[in-house]
Coordinates of C-alpha atoms and ligand atoms in Angstrom, one line a residue:
M116 CA 43.4 -0.3 -59.8
K117 CA 42.4 1.9 -56.9
K118 CA 44.5 4.8 -55.8
T119 CA 47.0 4.1 -53.2
I120 CA 48.1 6.2 -50.3
G121 CA 51.9 6.6 -50.1
E122 CA 54.5 6.9 -52.8
T123 CA 55.4 3.3 -53.8
G124 CA 52.0 1.9 -54.6
R125 CA 50.8 -1.7 -54.8
R126 CA 53.8 -3.0 -56.7
G127 CA 56.1 -1.8 -53.9
F128 CA 53.8 -3.4 -51.4
L129 CA 54.0 -6.8 -53.1
K130 CA 57.8 -6.5 -53.6
Q131 CA 58.3 -5.7 -50.0
G132 CA 56.0 -8.5 -49.0
A133 CA 58.3 -11.0 -50.9
A134 CA 61.3 -9.5 -49.3
L135 CA 59.8 -10.1 -45.9
V136 CA 59.6 -13.8 -46.5
S137 CA 63.2 -14.2 -47.5
G138 CA 64.4 -12.0 -44.7
A139 CA 62.1 -13.6 -42.2
A140 CA 64.3 -13.2 -39.1
S141 CA 65.0 -9.5 -39.6
A142 CA 61.3 -8.9 -40.4
G143 CA 60.4 -10.2 -36.9
L144 CA 58.9 -13.6 -38.0
A145 CA 59.5 -16.5 -35.7
P146 CA 63.0 -17.9 -36.0
G147 CA 61.5 -21.3 -36.7
A148 CA 60.2 -20.1 -40.0
N149 CA 63.7 -20.6 -41.5
A150 CA 64.3 -24.0 -39.8
Q151 CA 60.9 -25.3 -40.7
G152 CA 61.8 -26.4 -44.2
L153 CA 64.6 -28.6 -42.9
A154 CA 63.6 -30.6 -39.8
G155 CA 60.0 -29.6 -39.5
Q156 CA 58.1 -28.5 -36.4
P157 CA 57.3 -30.9 -33.6
W158 CA 53.6 -31.2 -34.6
E159 CA 54.7 -32.5 -38.0
R160 CA 56.2 -35.6 -36.4
V161 CA 53.3 -36.8 -34.2
Y162 CA 49.8 -38.1 -34.9
G163 CA 47.2 -35.3 -34.7
A164 CA 44.2 -34.8 -32.4
G165 CA 41.0 -36.8 -33.0
F166 CA 37.7 -35.4 -34.4
T167 CA 35.4 -33.3 -32.3
G168 CA 31.6 -33.1 -32.8
Y169 CA 31.5 -29.3 -32.6
G170 CA 34.6 -27.5 -33.6
Q171 CA 36.3 -24.7 -31.6
P172 CA 38.9 -22.0 -32.6
S173 CA 42.5 -22.9 -32.1
R174 CA 43.7 -22.6 -28.5
F175 CA 46.1 -20.0 -29.7
E176 CA 43.2 -17.8 -30.7
Q177 CA 41.5 -17.9 -27.3
P178 CA 42.1 -14.2 -26.5
V179 CA 39.6 -13.3 -29.2
M180 CA 36.6 -12.6 -27.0
R181 CA 33.6 -10.3 -26.9
H182 CA 34.1 -7.0 -24.9
I183 CA 31.6 -7.6 -22.1
G184 CA 29.9 -4.6 -20.4
R185 CA 27.8 -5.2 -17.3
P186 CA 26.5 -1.9 -16.0
Y187 CA 24.6 -3.6 -13.1
G188 CA 27.4 -6.0 -12.2
D189 CA 26.4 -9.3 -10.5
L190 CA 22.9 -7.9 -9.8
A191 CA 22.0 -8.4 -13.5
P192 CA 24.9 -10.1 -15.3
G193 CA 22.9 -10.5 -18.5
S194 CA 21.8 -6.9 -18.8
G195 CA 23.9 -4.6 -20.9
S196 CA 26.0 -5.6 -23.9
A197 CA 28.8 -7.7 -25.1
L198 CA 30.5 -6.1 -28.1
A199 CA 32.0 -7.9 -31.1
P200 CA 35.8 -7.8 -31.2
I201 CA 35.8 -6.2 -34.7
E202 CA 39.5 -5.3 -34.4
S203 CA 40.3 -9.1 -34.5
L204 CA 37.9 -10.1 -37.3
E205 CA 38.2 -10.1 -41.1
G206 CA 35.7 -10.3 -44.0
I207 CA 32.1 -9.4 -43.3
I208 CA 30.5 -12.3 -41.3
T209 CA 30.7 -12.2 -37.6
P210 CA 31.2 -15.7 -36.2
S211 CA 28.1 -16.6 -34.2
G212 CA 30.0 -17.1 -31.0
L213 CA 31.3 -13.5 -31.3
H214 CA 28.1 -11.8 -32.4
N215 CA 27.4 -8.7 -30.3
I216 CA 24.8 -9.2 -27.6
R217 CA 22.5 -6.5 -26.3
S218 CA 20.0 -7.7 -23.8
H219 CA 17.8 -6.0 -21.2
S220 CA 17.2 -8.9 -18.9
G221 CA 19.5 -11.7 -19.7
T222 CA 19.2 -14.7 -22.1
P223 CA 16.1 -16.8 -21.4
D224 CA 16.4 -20.6 -21.5
I225 CA 13.7 -21.3 -24.0
D226 CA 12.4 -24.8 -24.7
P227 CA 11.5 -24.7 -28.4
K228 CA 8.8 -27.4 -27.8
Q229 CA 7.0 -25.1 -25.4
H230 CA 7.6 -21.8 -27.1
Q231 CA 4.9 -20.4 -29.4
L232 CA 4.5 -17.3 -31.6
L233 CA 1.1 -15.6 -31.4
L234 CA -0.2 -13.5 -34.3
H235 CA -3.3 -11.6 -33.3
G236 CA -5.0 -8.2 -33.1
L237 CA -6.4 -6.6 -36.2
V238 CA -6.3 -9.8 -38.3
A239 CA -9.0 -11.9 -39.9
R240 CA -7.6 -15.2 -38.5
P241 CA -5.5 -15.1 -35.3
L242 CA -2.8 -17.7 -35.5
V243 CA -0.4 -19.5 -33.1
F244 CA 2.7 -21.0 -34.5
S245 CA 4.7 -23.8 -32.8
M246 CA 8.4 -23.7 -33.8
E247 CA 7.9 -27.0 -35.6
A248 CA 5.1 -25.3 -37.7
L249 CA 7.4 -22.3 -38.5
W250 CA 10.1 -24.6 -39.6
R251 CA 7.9 -26.0 -42.4
Y252 CA 7.4 -22.7 -44.2
P253 CA 9.4 -21.7 -47.2
M254 CA 12.4 -19.7 -46.1
T255 CA 14.7 -17.0 -47.4
T256 CA 18.4 -16.4 -46.6
R257 CA 20.0 -13.0 -46.5
T258 CA 23.1 -11.3 -45.1
H259 CA 22.4 -8.4 -42.8
F260 CA 24.0 -6.4 -40.0
V261 CA 22.3 -5.8 -36.6
E262 CA 23.5 -2.6 -35.0
C263 CA 22.4 -1.4 -31.6
S264 CA 21.5 2.3 -31.8
G265 CA 23.7 2.8 -28.7
N266 CA 26.7 1.6 -30.6
S267 CA 29.7 4.0 -30.5
N268 CA 28.2 5.8 -27.4
R269 CA 31.6 5.3 -25.7
A270 CA 33.0 7.4 -28.4
L271 CA 31.0 10.3 -26.9
A272 CA 32.9 10.3 -23.6
P273 CA 34.4 13.8 -22.9
Q274 CA 37.9 12.5 -23.4
P275 CA 38.7 9.8 -26.0
V276 CA 39.0 6.4 -24.2
Q277 CA 41.8 4.1 -25.1
L278 CA 40.1 0.8 -25.8
P279 CA 40.1 -1.7 -28.7
A280 CA 37.9 -0.6 -31.6
G281 CA 35.3 -3.3 -30.8
A282 CA 34.9 -2.1 -27.2
M283 CA 33.6 1.2 -28.6
H284 CA 32.2 0.4 -32.0
G285 CA 31.5 -3.4 -31.8
N286 CA 27.8 -3.2 -30.8
I287 CA 27.2 -4.5 -34.3
A288 CA 27.5 -7.8 -36.1
C289 CA 26.7 -9.3 -39.5
S290 CA 25.3 -12.7 -40.1
E291 CA 23.7 -14.8 -42.8
W292 CA 20.1 -15.1 -41.5
T293 CA 17.5 -17.7 -42.6
G294 CA 13.9 -17.6 -41.8
V295 CA 10.3 -17.1 -43.0
P296 CA 9.4 -13.7 -44.6
L297 CA 7.0 -12.0 -42.1
R298 CA 4.8 -11.0 -45.1
M299 CA 3.9 -14.7 -45.6
L300 CA 2.6 -15.1 -42.0
L301 CA 0.7 -11.8 -42.2
D302 CA -0.9 -12.9 -45.5
E303 CA -2.1 -16.1 -43.9
A304 CA -3.6 -14.3 -40.9
G305 CA -5.2 -11.7 -43.1
L306 CA -4.2 -8.2 -42.0
L307 CA -7.3 -6.0 -41.7
P308 CA -7.2 -2.6 -43.6
Q309 CA -7.0 -0.6 -40.4
A310 CA -3.9 -2.5 -39.2
R311 CA -1.0 0.0 -39.7
W312 CA 1.4 -1.2 -37.0
L313 CA 2.5 -4.4 -35.3
L314 CA 3.5 -4.7 -31.7
A315 CA 6.4 -7.2 -31.4
E316 CA 7.0 -8.7 -27.9
G317 CA 9.9 -10.8 -26.6
A318 CA 9.6 -13.8 -24.2
D319 CA 12.5 -12.5 -21.9
S320 CA 11.5 -11.3 -18.4
A321 CA 11.8 -7.7 -19.7
H322 CA 9.1 -8.5 -22.4
M323 CA 11.1 -6.1 -24.6
S324 CA 8.5 -4.7 -27.0
R325 CA 8.5 -2.4 -30.0
S326 CA 6.0 -1.0 -32.5
I327 CA 6.8 -1.8 -36.2
P328 CA 5.1 0.0 -39.1
V329 CA 3.2 -2.5 -41.3
E330 CA 5.1 -1.2 -44.4
K331 CA 8.4 -2.6 -43.0
A332 CA 6.7 -5.9 -41.9
L333 CA 5.5 -6.4 -45.5
D334 CA 8.8 -5.3 -47.0
D335 CA 11.9 -7.2 -45.9
A336 CA 11.1 -8.2 -42.3
M337 CA 12.1 -11.8 -41.4
I338 CA 11.0 -14.3 -38.7
A339 CA 14.6 -15.6 -38.3
L340 CA 15.3 -19.2 -37.2
Y341 CA 18.9 -19.7 -38.4
Q342 CA 22.1 -17.7 -38.1
N343 CA 25.2 -18.5 -40.2
G344 CA 23.7 -21.9 -41.1
E345 CA 22.8 -23.0 -37.5
R346 CA 19.8 -22.5 -35.4
L347 CA 19.9 -19.1 -33.7
R348 CA 22.2 -18.8 -30.7
P349 CA 20.3 -18.3 -27.4
E350 CA 21.9 -14.8 -27.1
Q351 CA 20.5 -13.9 -30.6
G352 CA 16.9 -14.9 -29.8
Y353 CA 16.6 -18.7 -29.9
P354 CA 14.4 -20.2 -31.1
V355 CA 12.9 -17.3 -33.1
R356 CA 13.6 -13.6 -33.5
L357 CA 12.2 -10.7 -35.6
L358 CA 14.8 -9.3 -38.0
L359 CA 14.2 -5.8 -39.4
P360 CA 17.1 -5.3 -41.8
G361 CA 18.9 -1.9 -41.6
W362 CA 16.8 -0.7 -38.6
E363 CA 18.0 0.0 -35.1
G364 CA 18.8 -3.4 -33.5
N365 CA 16.4 -2.8 -30.7
M366 CA 13.4 -3.4 -33.0
S367 CA 14.7 -6.8 -34.0
V368 CA 12.9 -8.4 -31.0
K369 CA 14.6 -11.6 -29.8
W370 CA 12.8 -14.6 -28.3
L371 CA 9.7 -13.4 -30.2
R372 CA 6.4 -14.5 -28.6
R373 CA 3.8 -12.2 -30.0
L374 CA 2.9 -9.9 -32.9
K375 CA -0.2 -7.9 -32.5
A376 CA -1.7 -5.9 -35.4
T377 CA -2.8 -2.4 -34.2
E378 CA -4.0 0.9 -35.6
G379 CA -1.2 3.0 -34.1
P380 CA 2.1 2.5 -32.3
T381 CA 1.7 1.1 -28.8
H382 CA 4.3 3.5 -27.2
T383 CA 5.9 0.8 -25.1
K384 CA 8.5 1.6 -22.5
D385 CA 11.2 0.6 -24.9
E386 CA 10.2 3.3 -27.4
T387 CA 9.4 6.2 -25.0
S388 CA 11.7 6.2 -22.0
K389 CA 14.5 4.6 -24.1
Y390 CA 15.5 4.6 -27.8
T391 CA 14.4 8.2 -28.5
D392 CA 16.9 10.8 -29.6
L393 CA 17.2 13.8 -27.2
L394 CA 17.8 17.1 -28.9
P395 CA 19.8 20.0 -27.4
D396 CA 16.5 22.0 -27.0
G397 CA 15.1 19.3 -24.7
R398 CA 12.7 17.8 -27.3
A399 CA 13.2 14.2 -28.4
L400 CA 12.8 12.4 -31.7
Q401 CA 10.8 9.2 -31.5
F402 CA 11.1 6.3 -34.0
T403 CA 14.5 6.8 -35.6
F404 CA 14.3 3.5 -37.4
E405 CA 17.0 3.4 -40.0
M406 CA 20.6 3.2 -39.0
G407 CA 22.8 5.8 -40.6
V408 CA 25.7 5.3 -43.0
K409 CA 28.8 4.5 -41.1
S410 CA 32.3 3.0 -41.2
V411 CA 35.2 2.2 -38.9
I412 CA 38.8 1.2 -39.6
T413 CA 39.5 -2.0 -37.7
K414 CA 43.1 -2.5 -38.8
P415 CA 45.1 -0.6 -37.7
S416 CA 43.0 0.6 -34.8
S417 CA 43.2 2.0 -31.3
T418 CA 45.5 0.1 -28.8
M419 CA 47.4 -1.5 -31.7
T420 CA 51.1 -0.8 -32.5
L421 CA 52.7 -0.6 -35.9
P422 CA 56.0 -2.5 -35.2
R423 CA 58.0 -0.8 -38.1
T424 CA 57.6 1.6 -40.9
G425 CA 56.6 0.3 -44.4
F426 CA 53.5 -1.1 -46.0
Y427 CA 50.2 -1.8 -44.2
E428 CA 46.8 -2.6 -45.4
I429 CA 44.2 -0.3 -43.9
S430 CA 41.0 -2.4 -43.5
G431 CA 37.6 -1.9 -42.0
I432 CA 33.9 -2.3 -42.1
A433 CA 31.2 0.0 -43.6
W434 CA 27.4 -0.3 -43.6
S435 CA 24.1 1.6 -44.1
G436 CA 20.6 1.0 -43.0
A437 CA 19.4 2.7 -46.2
G438 CA 20.8 0.0 -48.5
R439 CA 24.2 -0.6 -50.3
I440 CA 27.5 1.1 -49.6
R441 CA 28.8 2.8 -52.7
R442 CA 32.1 4.3 -51.6
V443 CA 34.5 4.4 -48.7
E444 CA 37.2 7.0 -48.7
I445 CA 40.2 6.9 -46.4
S446 CA 42.3 9.8 -45.1
T447 CA 45.7 9.4 -43.4
D448 CA 46.0 13.1 -42.7
G449 CA 43.0 13.8 -40.5
G450 CA 40.6 14.5 -43.4
A451 CA 42.8 16.9 -45.5
T452 CA 43.0 14.4 -48.4
W453 CA 41.1 11.3 -49.3
A454 CA 41.6 8.2 -51.4
D455 CA 39.0 5.6 -52.5
A456 CA 39.3 2.2 -50.8
A457 CA 38.5 -1.1 -52.6
L458 CA 35.1 -2.6 -51.5
I459 CA 34.2 -6.3 -50.9
G460 CA 30.6 -7.3 -50.6
E461 CA 29.1 -3.9 -51.7
E462 CA 26.3 -5.7 -53.7
R463 CA 24.5 -6.6 -50.5
P464 CA 22.1 -4.0 -49.1
K465 CA 22.0 -3.5 -45.3
S466 CA 25.1 -5.7 -44.8
L467 CA 28.6 -5.1 -43.7
V468 CA 31.1 -4.3 -46.5
R469 CA 34.8 -4.8 -46.1
F470 CA 37.1 -2.0 -47.4
R471 CA 40.8 -2.1 -47.9
L472 CA 43.6 0.2 -49.0
P473 CA 47.3 -0.3 -49.1
W474 CA 49.2 2.4 -47.1
E475 CA 52.9 3.2 -46.6
W476 CA 53.7 4.4 -43.1
T477 CA 56.8 6.4 -43.3
G478 CA 57.1 6.9 -39.5
R479 CA 55.4 10.3 -39.5
E480 CA 52.4 11.0 -37.3
A481 CA 49.2 10.2 -39.1
V482 CA 45.5 10.4 -38.4
L483 CA 43.5 7.6 -40.1
Q484 CA 39.8 8.1 -40.9
S485 CA 37.2 6.4 -43.1
R486 CA 34.2 8.0 -44.6
A487 CA 31.3 6.0 -46.1
T488 CA 28.7 6.9 -48.7
D489 CA 25.6 4.8 -49.4
E490 CA 23.5 4.3 -52.5
K491 CA 21.2 7.1 -51.5
G492 CA 24.1 9.5 -51.5
Q493 CA 24.2 9.9 -47.8
V494 CA 27.7 10.6 -46.5
Q495 CA 29.0 9.7 -43.0
P496 CA 29.1 12.9 -41.0
A497 CA 32.2 14.5 -39.4
R498 CA 32.3 14.2 -35.6
K499 CA 31.8 18.0 -35.1
A500 CA 28.8 18.1 -37.5
W501 CA 27.1 15.1 -35.7
L502 CA 27.7 16.6 -32.3
A503 CA 26.3 20.0 -33.4
Q504 CA 23.0 18.2 -34.1
Y505 CA 22.9 15.6 -31.3
S506 CA 25.2 16.8 -28.5
V507 CA 23.3 15.1 -25.7
N508 CA 22.0 12.0 -27.5
P509 CA 23.6 8.6 -26.7
Y510 CA 22.0 7.0 -29.8
H511 CA 22.8 6.8 -33.5
N512 CA 26.4 8.1 -33.4
N513 CA 27.5 7.4 -37.0
S514 CA 30.2 10.1 -37.1
I515 CA 33.7 9.6 -38.6
V516 CA 36.1 7.7 -36.3
S517 CA 39.8 8.9 -36.1
W518 CA 42.8 6.8 -35.1
A519 CA 46.1 8.7 -34.5
V520 CA 49.3 6.8 -35.3
G521 CA 52.2 8.2 -33.2
G522 CA 55.8 8.5 -34.3
D523 CA 56.3 5.4 -32.0
G524 CA 53.7 3.4 -34.0
N525 CA 51.2 3.4 -31.2
V526 CA 47.6 3.8 -32.4
K527 CA 45.3 6.0 -30.3
N528 CA 41.6 7.0 -30.3
V529 CA 41.4 10.7 -30.9
Y530 CA 38.7 13.3 -31.5
V531 CA 39.2 15.3 -34.7
Ligands
MTE1416 N1 13.3 -9.6 -26.3 C1 14.3 -8.8 -26.5 N2 14.7 -8.5 -27.8 C2 15.7 -7.6 -28.0 C3 16.5 -7.1 -26.9 C4 16.1 -7.5 -25.6 O1 16.7 -7.2 -24.6 N3 15.0 -8.4 -25.4 N4 17.5 -6.2 -27.1 C5 17.3 -5.4 -28.3 C6 18.5 -4.6 -28.6 S1 18.6 -3.2 -27.8 C7 19.3 -4.9 -29.7 S2 20.5 -3.8 -30.1 C8 19.3 -6.2 -30.4 C9 20.6 -6.9 -30.3 O2 20.6 -8.1 -30.9 P1 21.8 -9.1 -30.7 O3 21.9 -9.3 -29.2 O4 21.5 -10.3 -31.5 O5 23.0 -8.4 -31.2 O6 18.2 -7.0 -29.9 C10 17.1 -6.3 -29.5 N5 16.0 -7.3 -29.2
MO1417 MO1 20.1 -1.8 -28.9

């Protein structure tokens, strides 16, 4: 059993849980919970709704929505990002309808019968794939996160903003992706020896483009066609996207229309004027591909309130672009002491992992933090250490997140 924060431990947690059920009214459960066993609720006495062709969440869950940011307002309503409401989600898979969206020029309305993928440049045999042709290749299925390198840039505001966790740290999602290994298509086209990079270009009006090293293309890059068992959602790149597991989301080019094998990087606008890391001395790093080791507590998290003292489960998500998550530690005293959380899903590389730790809140002020370590031994940096290195850079903020629990139970975003 993992170490527990608080005095009573897991047994006390379970005991109190049972007590909550018998003392339902005093614990704040609906008064109907007691009456239910006798007469039953109204819905137990009438015939239920009919079938639907495509299911939707309960109408009682409709407040669970993406956090939409539109920096250009009505001028460009599809430019910007819509962040996943990670504070409302559990497990590691992001429902497709709540996957974060980061798009530069809106979601194109692509007819898969007209769309093609061109593979050309330094190849022996240039190829054009219809979507139907791609669909006939052997496929692979893997669970991976996609994180925008701009994720958590709102946590760089001079003063901590008070927003739900997802509105700051939800420019990430994790799906089960299915598609054709890019290696297979490159083999068929016959990469020439001098081909060291691939230009990947999207069919949106921004023609978002990035240069990809051939080593990554031949490693675990995927031409993704399915997301969580369904064809890709339009916002995620329907009918076809590039997926580069563990690398900054920007490189997973959506609505993929072209791959061109080249000798060197193309230096597109999306990898020169944007997605470079400015350093305090005015120089900038180009090509920070891998996403750093990171974690965030989603429950409890900012803007939530703990209604009473007692036991809570601290839960959240961790991930690393370098591979698997090996450890997540949790502190409830702002980093003075740490305890190991239990991990779920840590066998999957470049995927979200769910961590959990029971915690007893005694009513005292607390500062909750999580710190992830990956299989390469990389440890999530403290906020101050990260800022010392990248004070002016809006990308790749993987520093430790702190939530302060006040004596009143209100949870706030704080800088520690
Ligand atoms: N063609 C195209 N591909 C794109 C983008 C885009 O605007 N156009 N945005 C990129 C960025 S910045 C990110 S973070 C990821 C986001 O993928 P998602 O919207 O599926 O989360 O897609 C990348 N691929
Ligand atoms: Mo991004």
